[in-house]
Amino acid sequence: MPQVEWVQRLEEMGYVGPEGYRAEAFSRNIGILTPEEQEKLLGSRVAIAGVGGVGGVHLITLVRQGVGCFHLADFDRFEAANVNRQYGARVPDFGRHKLEVMVEEALRINPYLEIKPFPQGVTYENVDDFLDGVDVVLDGLDFFNFDMRRHLFNRSREKGIYVVTAAPLGFSSAVLVFSPAKGAMTFDEYFDIREGMTREDKLLSFGLGVAPGGTHLKYLDFGRIDLNAGEGPSSIVACQLCSSMASMEAVRILLGRKGERVVPRYFQFDPYLGKFRSGRLPRGNRNPVQRAKIAFVKTFLLAKASPFRPVAPDLPRAVEDPGGKVSEEALHYILRAGIQAPSGDNVQPWKFSCAGNRVSVWLDADADHSFFNLRQIASLLSAGAVVENMRVAAGACGFEAEVSWLPDAGEPHRMAHLDLVPAPRRPGPLLDAIWKRRTNRKTYAVRPLSAALVSGIQAQAGEAGGSRLHVLADRPGILKLARLIYRADRIRNEHRGLHEYLQQMIHYDEESAIAARSGFPVGNLEAGKAGEYFLKFTRPWPIMNFMNRVGVGRMVALHAAMGVRASSAAVLVTVPATDAKDFLLAGGTMERAWLYLTRMGLVAQPMAALPLFWLRWRLEGPEAFSPKHRKLLEGVWGAWRELFPAVDFEREQPAMLLRVGYASDIRVHTLRRDVGAFMVGEGEAI
């Protein structure tokens, strides 16, 4: 570290010794601080636990304020995911230890600083050393590192040290000050931490207790918060605001200035809303109002952990193999990514075989015999989506997936093989969306799509195979499409085969859903309690048939139409021909578009009836439908063509339709079978 060189440079410029430099460097603080106070700061010792998003800016702020001694702790390294909010996250420093980078940054400002680094972070073993001789502690630990935070706060109190914590919440900052004075509230008392609490409950208590004013609750997307996975949004606006507010409290404590506000007092400033909230929270989180707020957020806003909620696996470690062989860990990750793909009624109609670095994807032709799956088209689309997911995941594991479609005419069920060729690791922007993409049947918020977003969707088609993406985003068109969906869904409800197949795939209790790990739990349909009762009541075809005859069945079709009316857009995937490869490629295009939508914060639901009925009409003729349903569809096709004027329906065919929009995440997810359930031997018949 060139600390000596920086000191020499200062001396060459005439700043002899630390006193000479400090007198000039911090001269503009005088007038806000007295010379005596400035000298006191130079001799003060501040401990900062974590030097990432909040802690890194704490450090720089206090260095420029003139604090002279620091204990700094962090074990992590900088990466691209830190760029939006962390002071030291720059491309040249990716992969370097955050502590090393931030110590350099601090010494570039004042090379005479006294810094004691703790490269293992704050641990139970070194916490006493970290706190030794410290005047005040600033909490910069990751939000989800609750147990270590609790231990640090409690140990600081035992040693008579103040702790300041500032939380970046939305665009706001909320600050709490914990005093070691006798009678002051402790960490456990204020946040109401008790034995037996789950990790989720502890994090929720901390998150809501740190900001009782809750200004950020009005605009924060709770669908982006997962307490169990340790994920949540943060911004540089809030991190810098945290540093200003927390550093001010630290300076106040160090200098003994008036105005100290310790818990149960709190304050939060939100520049986005232009609001400042401050007050007292008697009894902390034990306050009845606070308890009600915690219960509300836990029950209605946060995604709940359940056996149905998918959890993204950790990205495999980079392993250098002289022969470039894919590791079992990486192969398992790639296969798991593949089986996150959508399939008709979640039947998961695929198998896999592996030989060295080659992975083959097979079609399980016996998985789906529904009326929708004409000539295995729905399953082909799903297999194409599987390959797309695997291609993206392979890049993240350090492999280029070279895809060969339908490689052996003698094996018609082998859809593709992927040769995994060693390459630089490229996680890509769609990787995280693989684990977050789901079918969302909720009623969406009616919000228009921007032109940039429409262009982004269309760009996912690429060049391969000629499949295209067409976006219907004008309001009159959406309303017209809803009327067509109503007619198509009437057929779906009135067709005995489709009704009975759907009922086979619905699980009305949690145990059967977990045992099967296919189909969908009834809650996934977002039908509400009344809708779930109706579905269960009409399981026998004679009852559903009676409901159709008296007109009640049309309410189900109306529900589907209302879902389309409440959508921002519809996305149609088309293919240039009707060969198996065309639908495989279209499945990849569909999945890329869906992953892109997920990444951009939108949700989607396949509306498969219209495109798949059209394909059956074209490939098998009108006679494939009953006279009644034939008449319904004859009134649909003309309007269907008009909605998508860019589609030449004589030369290209619709393969899949998605309704898209904005909505909160679903609470009940579909499950996937384990990877082993899909594996077959390379020579085994499918």
Coordinates of C-alpha atoms in Angstrom, one line a residue, residues 91-630:
V91 CA -14.6 -2.4 -12.1
P92 CA -10.9 -2.3 -11.3
D93 CA -11.6 -3.5 -7.8
F94 CA -14.0 -6.4 -8.5
G95 CA -12.8 -9.4 -6.7
R96 CA -10.7 -7.5 -4.1
H97 CA -11.5 -7.4 -0.4
K98 CA -13.8 -4.6 0.5
L99 CA -11.7 -3.8 3.6
E100 CA -8.5 -3.5 1.6
V101 CA -10.1 -1.2 -1.0
M102 CA -11.7 1.0 1.6
V103 CA -8.6 1.3 3.7
E104 CA -6.8 2.5 0.6
E105 CA -9.6 5.0 -0.1
A106 CA -9.4 6.4 3.4
L107 CA -5.6 6.7 3.4
R108 CA -5.8 8.5 0.1
I109 CA -7.7 11.2 1.9
N110 CA -5.6 11.2 5.1
P111 CA -2.5 9.1 5.0
Y112 CA -1.9 9.8 8.7
L113 CA -5.0 7.8 9.8
E114 CA -4.6 5.0 12.4
I115 CA -6.6 2.0 11.1
K116 CA -6.9 -1.4 12.7
P117 CA -8.4 -3.8 10.1
F118 CA -10.4 -6.9 10.8
P119 CA -10.4 -8.9 7.6
Q120 CA -12.5 -11.8 9.0
G121 CA -15.3 -9.3 9.7
V122 CA -16.8 -9.0 13.2
T123 CA -16.9 -12.4 14.8
Y124 CA -17.8 -13.8 18.2
E125 CA -14.1 -14.5 18.7
N126 CA -12.8 -11.0 17.8
V127 CA -15.6 -8.7 18.9
D128 CA -13.9 -7.7 22.1
D129 CA -10.7 -6.8 20.2
F130 CA -12.8 -4.9 17.7
L131 CA -14.4 -2.8 20.5
D132 CA -11.2 -2.3 22.5
G133 CA -10.6 1.4 23.1
V134 CA -13.5 2.4 20.8
D135 CA -15.6 5.6 21.5
V136 CA -18.6 4.8 19.3
V137 CA -19.7 2.0 16.9
L138 CA -21.4 2.5 13.6
D139 CA -23.4 -0.4 12.3
G140 CA -22.7 -1.2 8.7
L141 CA -23.5 -4.9 8.8
D142 CA -25.6 -6.5 6.1
F143 CA -29.3 -6.2 7.0
F144 CA -29.7 -10.0 7.0
N145 CA -26.7 -10.6 9.4
F146 CA -29.0 -10.4 12.4
D147 CA -27.4 -12.6 15.0
M148 CA -24.0 -10.9 14.7
R149 CA -25.6 -7.5 14.8
R150 CA -27.4 -8.4 18.0
H151 CA -24.2 -9.7 19.7
L152 CA -22.3 -6.6 18.6
F153 CA -24.9 -4.3 20.1
N154 CA -25.2 -6.2 23.3
R155 CA -21.4 -6.5 23.8
S156 CA -21.0 -2.7 23.1
R157 CA -23.5 -1.9 25.8
E158 CA -21.6 -4.1 28.3
K159 CA -18.4 -2.2 27.4
G160 CA -20.1 1.2 27.8
I161 CA -20.0 2.1 24.1
Y162 CA -22.7 3.9 22.1
V163 CA -24.0 2.2 18.8
V164 CA -25.5 4.1 15.9
T165 CA -27.4 2.2 13.3
A166 CA -28.8 3.7 10.1
A167 CA -31.0 1.7 7.7
P168 CA -31.3 2.5 4.0
L169 CA -35.0 2.0 3.3
G170 CA -36.2 2.8 -0.2
F171 CA -34.9 6.4 -0.8
S172 CA -35.0 7.1 3.0
S173 CA -32.7 6.7 6.0
A174 CA -33.9 5.7 9.5
V175 CA -31.5 6.2 12.4
L176 CA -31.5 4.8 15.9
V177 CA -29.0 5.5 18.7
F178 CA -28.4 3.0 21.5
S179 CA -26.9 4.4 24.7
P180 CA -25.0 2.2 27.2
A181 CA -26.4 4.3 30.1
K182 CA -28.2 2.6 32.9
G183 CA -31.9 2.5 32.3
A184 CA -31.6 3.0 28.5
M185 CA -33.4 0.5 26.3
T186 CA -31.3 -2.4 25.1
F187 CA -31.3 -3.9 21.6
D188 CA -33.4 -6.8 22.7
E189 CA -35.8 -4.6 24.6
Y190 CA -36.4 -2.2 21.8
F191 CA -36.7 -4.7 19.0
D192 CA -38.6 -7.2 21.3
I193 CA -36.2 -10.1 20.6
R194 CA -37.2 -13.2 22.5
E195 CA -36.0 -16.8 22.6
G196 CA -37.6 -19.1 20.0
M197 CA -38.1 -16.4 17.4
T198 CA -37.5 -17.5 13.8
R199 CA -34.9 -15.8 11.7
E200 CA -37.7 -14.3 9.6
D201 CA -39.4 -12.9 12.7
K202 CA -36.1 -11.4 14.0
L203 CA -35.4 -9.7 10.6
L204 CA -39.0 -8.4 10.4
S205 CA -38.8 -7.0 13.9
F206 CA -35.5 -5.3 13.1
G207 CA -36.7 -3.9 9.8
L208 CA -39.9 -2.4 11.2
G209 CA -38.4 -1.4 14.5
V210 CA -35.7 0.6 12.9
A211 CA -38.2 2.8 11.1
P212 CA -41.5 3.1 13.0
G213 CA -42.4 6.1 10.8
G214 CA -42.3 3.8 7.7
T215 CA -42.3 6.4 5.0
H216 CA -40.8 3.9 2.5
L217 CA -43.7 1.5 2.9
K218 CA -45.8 3.6 0.5
Y219 CA -43.6 2.8 -2.5
L220 CA -41.4 -0.2 -1.7
D221 CA -42.1 -3.3 -3.8
F222 CA -42.5 -6.0 -1.2
G223 CA -42.4 -8.6 -3.9
R224 CA -38.7 -7.9 -4.2
I225 CA -38.0 -8.8 -0.5
D226 CA -37.3 -12.3 0.6
L227 CA -36.2 -12.6 4.2
N228 CA -35.4 -16.2 4.0
A229 CA -33.2 -15.8 0.8
G230 CA -31.6 -12.7 2.2
E231 CA -32.7 -10.5 -0.7
G232 CA -34.0 -6.9 -0.8
P233 CA -33.6 -3.7 -2.7
S234 CA -31.3 -0.8 -1.7
S235 CA -30.2 2.5 -3.3
I236 CA -27.2 4.8 -3.2
V237 CA -29.5 7.7 -2.4
A238 CA -30.5 6.0 0.9
C239 CA -26.9 4.8 1.7
Q240 CA -25.5 8.3 1.4
L241 CA -28.3 9.7 3.4
C242 CA -27.6 7.1 6.1
S243 CA -24.0 8.2 6.3
S244 CA -24.9 11.8 6.7
M245 CA -27.4 11.1 9.4
A246 CA -25.5 8.4 11.3
S247 CA -22.2 10.3 11.1
M248 CA -23.9 13.4 12.5
E249 CA -25.0 11.3 15.5
A250 CA -21.6 9.8 15.9
V251 CA -19.9 13.3 15.9
R252 CA -22.6 14.5 18.4
I253 CA -21.7 11.6 20.7
L254 CA -17.9 12.1 20.3
L255 CA -18.0 15.8 21.0
G256 CA -20.7 15.6 23.7
R257 CA -22.9 18.0 22.0
K258 CA -26.6 18.5 22.9
G259 CA -29.5 16.9 21.1
E260 CA -28.7 13.2 21.7
R261 CA -31.8 11.1 20.7
V262 CA -31.5 7.6 22.0
V263 CA -34.1 4.8 21.7
P264 CA -37.0 4.6 22.1
R265 CA -36.7 7.9 20.1
Y266 CA -36.4 7.4 16.3
F267 CA -36.1 9.6 13.2
Q268 CA -36.4 9.0 9.5
F269 CA -36.0 11.3 6.5
D270 CA -37.4 10.5 3.1
P271 CA -36.3 12.9 0.4
Y272 CA -38.5 11.2 -2.2
L273 CA -41.6 12.0 -0.3
G274 CA -40.1 15.2 1.3
K275 CA -41.0 13.9 4.8
F276 CA -39.3 13.8 8.1
R277 CA -40.7 11.5 10.8
S278 CA -39.5 11.5 14.4
G279 CA -40.9 10.5 17.7
R280 CA -40.8 8.1 20.5
L281 CA -41.9 4.4 20.4
P282 CA -42.7 3.6 24.0
R283 CA -41.9 -0.1 24.8
G284 CA -40.3 -0.4 21.3
N285 CA -41.7 -3.2 19.3
R286 CA -43.8 -4.2 22.3
N287 CA -46.0 -1.2 21.6
P288 CA -49.4 -2.4 20.5
V289 CA -49.4 -0.3 17.3
Q290 CA -46.0 -1.6 16.4
R291 CA -47.1 -5.2 17.0
A292 CA -50.2 -4.7 14.8
K293 CA -47.9 -3.3 12.0
I294 CA -45.5 -6.2 12.2
A295 CA -48.5 -8.7 12.0
F296 CA -49.9 -6.9 9.0
V297 CA -46.6 -6.8 7.1
K298 CA -45.9 -10.5 7.8
T299 CA -49.4 -11.6 6.9
F300 CA -50.2 -9.5 3.8
L301 CA -47.1 -8.0 2.3
L302 CA -44.1 -10.3 2.6
A303 CA -43.7 -13.5 0.6
K304 CA -44.2 -16.3 3.0
A305 CA -42.0 -19.3 3.2
S306 CA -43.8 -22.5 2.2
P307 CA -42.9 -25.9 0.8
F308 CA -44.1 -24.5 -2.5
R309 CA -41.8 -21.5 -2.7
P310 CA -38.8 -22.2 -4.9
V311 CA -35.3 -21.3 -3.6
A312 CA -32.5 -20.5 -6.0
P313 CA -29.4 -22.6 -5.4
D314 CA -26.0 -21.1 -5.0
L315 CA -24.0 -20.6 -8.1
P316 CA -21.4 -23.4 -8.3
R317 CA -17.8 -22.5 -7.5
A318 CA -15.5 -22.0 -10.4
V319 CA -13.4 -25.2 -10.7
E320 CA -10.5 -25.4 -13.0
D321 CA -10.4 -28.8 -14.7
P322 CA -7.4 -29.5 -17.0
G323 CA -9.7 -31.5 -19.3
G324 CA -12.5 -28.9 -19.1
K325 CA -14.9 -31.5 -17.7
V326 CA -18.1 -30.2 -16.1
S327 CA -18.3 -30.8 -12.4
E328 CA -21.2 -32.7 -10.8
E329 CA -22.1 -29.5 -8.9
A330 CA -22.2 -27.4 -12.1
L331 CA -24.1 -30.1 -14.0
H332 CA -26.7 -30.4 -11.3
Y333 CA -27.1 -26.6 -11.3
I334 CA -27.6 -26.5 -15.1
L335 CA -30.2 -29.4 -14.9
R336 CA -32.1 -27.7 -12.0
A337 CA -32.2 -24.5 -14.1
G338 CA -33.7 -26.5 -17.0
I339 CA -36.5 -28.0 -15.0
Q340 CA -37.6 -24.5 -13.8
A341 CA -39.1 -24.1 -17.3
P342 CA -42.9 -23.9 -17.7
S343 CA -44.9 -26.8 -19.1
G344 CA -48.6 -27.3 -19.8
D345 CA -50.3 -27.9 -16.4
N346 CA -46.8 -28.4 -14.9
V347 CA -46.6 -31.9 -16.3
Q348 CA -42.8 -31.6 -16.8
P349 CA -42.6 -33.7 -20.0
W350 CA -38.8 -34.1 -20.2
K351 CA -36.0 -36.5 -19.5
F352 CA -32.2 -36.0 -19.4
S353 CA -29.2 -38.1 -20.1
C354 CA -25.6 -37.2 -19.7
A355 CA -22.4 -38.5 -21.3
G356 CA -19.3 -36.5 -20.3
N357 CA -19.9 -32.8 -21.2
R358 CA -22.9 -33.7 -23.3
V359 CA -26.4 -33.3 -21.9
S360 CA -29.4 -34.6 -24.0
V361 CA -32.9 -33.4 -23.5
W362 CA -35.6 -36.0 -24.3
L363 CA -39.3 -35.5 -24.8
D364 CA -41.5 -37.7 -22.5
A365 CA -44.4 -38.3 -25.0
D366 CA -46.4 -40.1 -22.3
A367 CA -46.5 -37.2 -19.9
D368 CA -49.3 -35.1 -21.5
H369 CA -52.3 -36.6 -23.4
S370 CA -54.5 -33.5 -23.1
F371 CA -56.5 -32.0 -26.0
F372 CA -54.2 -29.0 -25.9
N373 CA -51.1 -31.0 -26.6
L374 CA -51.8 -31.6 -30.3
R375 CA -48.8 -33.5 -31.9
Q376 CA -46.8 -32.8 -28.7
I377 CA -46.7 -29.1 -29.6
A378 CA -47.2 -27.9 -26.0
S379 CA -44.5 -30.3 -24.8
L380 CA -42.1 -29.2 -27.6
L381 CA -42.5 -25.6 -26.5
S382 CA -41.7 -26.6 -23.0
A383 CA -38.6 -28.6 -24.1
G384 CA -37.4 -25.5 -25.9
A385 CA -37.8 -23.5 -22.8
V386 CA -35.8 -26.1 -20.8
V387 CA -32.9 -25.8 -23.3
E388 CA -32.9 -22.0 -23.0
N389 CA -32.7 -22.1 -19.3
M390 CA -29.9 -24.6 -19.4
R391 CA -28.0 -22.4 -21.9
V392 CA -28.2 -19.4 -19.6
A393 CA -27.2 -21.4 -16.6
A394 CA -24.3 -23.0 -18.4
G395 CA -22.9 -19.6 -19.2
A396 CA -23.0 -18.7 -15.5
C397 CA -21.1 -21.9 -14.7
G398 CA -18.3 -21.2 -17.1
F399 CA -19.5 -23.2 -20.2
E400 CA -20.8 -22.3 -23.6
A401 CA -23.7 -24.6 -24.4
E402 CA -23.5 -25.6 -28.1
V403 CA -27.0 -26.8 -29.0
S404 CA -27.8 -29.3 -31.6
W405 CA -31.6 -29.7 -32.3
L406 CA -33.1 -33.1 -33.1
P407 CA -29.6 -34.6 -33.6
D408 CA -30.6 -38.1 -34.5
A409 CA -33.4 -39.0 -36.9
G410 CA -33.4 -42.5 -35.4
E411 CA -34.2 -41.1 -31.9
P412 CA -37.3 -38.9 -32.5
H413 CA -37.7 -38.2 -28.8
R414 CA -34.2 -36.8 -28.4
M415 CA -35.0 -33.1 -28.7
A416 CA -31.5 -31.7 -28.4
H417 CA -28.1 -32.2 -27.0
L418 CA -26.0 -29.5 -25.4
D419 CA -22.2 -29.8 -25.6
L420 CA -20.7 -27.9 -22.7
V421 CA -17.5 -26.2 -23.8
P422 CA -15.4 -24.4 -21.2
A423 CA -15.6 -20.6 -21.5
P424 CA -15.4 -17.5 -19.3
R425 CA -18.2 -17.4 -16.7
R426 CA -21.0 -15.2 -17.9
P427 CA -24.0 -15.1 -15.5
G428 CA -26.0 -12.9 -17.9
P429 CA -28.9 -10.6 -17.0
L430 CA -31.5 -13.4 -17.2
L431 CA -30.0 -15.8 -14.8
D432 CA -31.8 -14.7 -11.6
A433 CA -35.1 -14.6 -13.5
I434 CA -34.9 -18.4 -14.1
W435 CA -35.6 -18.9 -10.4
K436 CA -38.1 -16.1 -10.1
R437 CA -40.2 -16.7 -13.2
R438 CA -43.7 -18.1 -12.5
T439 CA -47.2 -18.2 -13.9
N440 CA -49.1 -15.4 -12.2
R441 CA -52.9 -15.7 -12.5
K442 CA -53.7 -12.7 -10.4
T443 CA -55.5 -9.6 -11.6
Y444 CA -52.8 -7.2 -12.8
A445 CA -52.6 -3.5 -12.4
V446 CA -53.6 -1.7 -15.6
R447 CA -50.4 0.2 -16.5
P448 CA -49.1 0.9 -20.0
L449 CA -45.8 -0.5 -21.2
S450 CA -43.1 2.0 -22.3
A451 CA -41.9 1.9 -25.8
A452 CA -38.5 0.8 -24.5
L453 CA -40.0 -2.1 -22.7
V454 CA -42.0 -3.2 -25.8
S455 CA -38.7 -3.0 -27.9
G456 CA -37.0 -5.0 -25.2
I457 CA -39.6 -7.8 -25.4
Q458 CA -39.4 -8.0 -29.1
A459 CA -35.6 -8.1 -29.1
Q460 CA -35.7 -11.4 -27.2
A461 CA -36.8 -13.2 -30.4
G462 CA -33.3 -13.0 -31.9
E463 CA -32.5 -14.5 -35.3
A464 CA -32.5 -18.3 -34.7
G465 CA -35.3 -20.2 -36.3
G466 CA -37.5 -17.3 -37.4
S467 CA -39.8 -17.3 -34.4
R468 CA -41.1 -13.8 -33.7
L469 CA -42.6 -11.9 -30.8
H470 CA -45.6 -9.6 -31.4
V471 CA -46.7 -7.2 -28.6
L472 CA -50.3 -6.1 -28.4
A473 CA -50.2 -3.1 -26.0
D474 CA -53.0 -0.7 -27.1
R475 CA -56.0 -0.6 -24.8
P476 CA -58.7 -1.2 -27.5
G477 CA -56.8 -4.2 -28.7
I478 CA -56.5 -5.7 -25.2
L479 CA -60.3 -5.3 -24.7
K480 CA -61.0 -7.0 -28.0
L481 CA -58.6 -9.8 -27.1
A482 CA -60.4 -10.3 -23.8
R483 CA -63.7 -11.0 -25.7
L484 CA -61.9 -13.6 -27.8
I485 CA -60.4 -15.2 -24.7
Y486 CA -63.9 -15.4 -23.3
R487 CA -65.0 -17.5 -26.2
A488 CA -62.0 -19.8 -26.2
D489 CA -62.3 -20.4 -22.4
R490 CA -66.0 -21.3 -22.9
I491 CA -64.8 -24.2 -25.1
R492 CA -62.2 -25.2 -22.5
N493 CA -64.8 -25.4 -19.8
E494 CA -67.4 -27.2 -22.0
H495 CA -64.9 -29.8 -23.4
R496 CA -65.1 -32.9 -21.2
G497 CA -61.5 -34.0 -22.0
L498 CA -60.0 -30.7 -21.1
H499 CA -62.1 -30.4 -17.9
E500 CA -61.2 -33.9 -16.6
Y501 CA -57.6 -33.5 -17.5
L502 CA -57.4 -30.2 -15.6
Q503 CA -59.1 -31.7 -12.6
Q504 CA -56.5 -34.5 -12.6
M505 CA -53.7 -31.9 -12.3
I506 CA -55.2 -29.9 -9.5
H507 CA -54.2 -30.8 -5.9
Y508 CA -56.7 -29.8 -3.3
D509 CA -54.5 -30.5 -0.4
E510 CA -50.9 -29.7 0.4
E511 CA -49.9 -33.3 1.0
S512 CA -50.8 -34.6 -2.4
A513 CA -49.1 -31.6 -4.1
I514 CA -45.9 -32.2 -2.2
A515 CA -46.0 -36.0 -3.0
A516 CA -46.6 -35.5 -6.7
R517 CA -44.4 -32.4 -7.3
S518 CA -46.3 -31.9 -10.5
G519 CA -49.6 -30.3 -11.5
F520 CA -50.5 -27.4 -9.2
P521 CA -51.9 -26.7 -5.8
V522 CA -55.4 -25.3 -6.0
G523 CA -54.1 -22.0 -4.4
N524 CA -51.8 -21.5 -7.4
L525 CA -54.9 -20.8 -9.6
E526 CA -55.6 -17.6 -7.6
A527 CA -59.4 -18.4 -7.8
G528 CA -60.1 -17.3 -4.2
K529 CA -62.0 -19.4 -1.7
A530 CA -65.3 -19.3 -3.6
G531 CA -63.5 -20.3 -6.8
E532 CA -61.7 -23.1 -5.1
Y533 CA -65.0 -24.4 -3.7
F534 CA -66.5 -24.2 -7.2
L535 CA -63.6 -26.1 -8.7
K536 CA -63.8 -28.8 -6.1
F537 CA -67.6 -29.1 -6.4
T538 CA -67.5 -29.4 -10.2
R539 CA -64.8 -32.1 -10.3
P540 CA -67.3 -34.7 -11.6
W541 CA -68.0 -34.0 -15.3
P542 CA -71.8 -34.5 -14.9
I543 CA -71.9 -31.6 -12.4
M544 CA -69.7 -29.4 -14.6
N545 CA -71.8 -30.3 -17.6
F546 CA -74.9 -29.2 -15.8
M547 CA -73.3 -26.0 -14.7
N548 CA -72.4 -25.3 -18.4
R549 CA -76.0 -26.0 -19.5
V550 CA -77.5 -23.5 -17.0
G551 CA -74.8 -20.9 -17.9
V552 CA -72.8 -20.9 -14.6
G553 CA -69.8 -22.3 -16.4
R554 CA -69.5 -19.1 -18.4
M555 CA -68.5 -17.3 -15.2
V556 CA -65.2 -19.2 -15.4
A557 CA -64.6 -18.0 -18.9
L558 CA -65.6 -14.5 -17.8
H559 CA -62.9 -14.7 -15.1
A560 CA -60.3 -15.4 -17.7
A561 CA -61.5 -12.6 -19.9
M562 CA -61.4 -10.2 -16.9
G563 CA -57.8 -11.2 -16.3
V564 CA -56.9 -10.1 -19.9
R565 CA -58.8 -6.9 -19.5
A566 CA -56.6 -6.1 -16.5
S567 CA -53.4 -6.7 -18.4
S568 CA -50.8 -4.2 -19.7
A569 CA -50.2 -6.2 -22.9
A570 CA -50.3 -9.5 -24.7
V571 CA -47.3 -11.2 -26.3
L572 CA -47.8 -13.6 -29.2
V573 CA -45.1 -16.1 -30.2
T574 CA -45.2 -17.2 -33.9
V575 CA -43.4 -19.8 -35.8
P576 CA -42.6 -19.9 -39.6
A577 CA -43.6 -23.6 -40.0
T578 CA -45.0 -26.4 -37.9
D579 CA -42.1 -28.8 -37.7
A580 CA -40.9 -30.0 -34.3
K581 CA -37.8 -27.8 -34.5
D582 CA -39.9 -24.7 -35.1
F583 CA -41.8 -25.2 -31.9
L584 CA -38.6 -26.1 -30.0
L585 CA -37.0 -22.8 -31.1
A586 CA -40.3 -21.0 -30.3
G587 CA -40.2 -22.4 -26.8
G588 CA -36.8 -20.8 -26.3
T589 CA -38.0 -17.5 -27.6
M590 CA -41.0 -17.6 -25.3
E591 CA -38.8 -18.4 -22.3
R592 CA -36.3 -15.6 -23.1
A593 CA -39.2 -13.1 -23.4
W594 CA -40.7 -14.4 -20.1
L595 CA -37.4 -14.2 -18.3
Y596 CA -36.9 -10.7 -19.6
L597 CA -40.3 -9.7 -18.3
T598 CA -39.5 -11.2 -14.9
R599 CA -36.2 -9.3 -14.8
M600 CA -38.0 -6.1 -15.6
G601 CA -40.5 -6.6 -12.8
L602 CA -43.5 -7.8 -14.9
V603 CA -45.5 -11.0 -14.5
A604 CA -47.1 -13.2 -17.1
Q605 CA -49.7 -16.0 -17.6
P606 CA -49.9 -18.2 -20.7
M607 CA -53.3 -18.0 -22.5
A608 CA -52.8 -21.2 -24.4
A609 CA -56.3 -21.9 -25.6
L610 CA -56.5 -19.5 -28.6
P611 CA -53.1 -20.4 -30.2
L612 CA -53.5 -24.1 -29.6
F613 CA -57.1 -24.2 -30.8
W614 CA -55.9 -22.3 -33.9
L615 CA -53.2 -24.9 -34.6
R616 CA -55.7 -27.8 -34.2
W617 CA -58.1 -26.0 -36.6
R618 CA -55.3 -25.5 -39.2
L619 CA -53.7 -28.9 -38.8
E620 CA -56.7 -31.2 -38.3
G621 CA -59.5 -29.0 -39.7
P622 CA -62.7 -27.6 -38.2
E623 CA -64.0 -31.2 -37.7
A624 CA -61.7 -31.5 -34.7
F625 CA -64.3 -29.5 -32.8
S626 CA -68.0 -30.0 -32.0
P627 CA -70.5 -28.1 -34.2
K628 CA -71.2 -25.8 -31.3
H629 CA -67.6 -25.0 -30.6
R630 CA -66.9 -24.8 -34.4

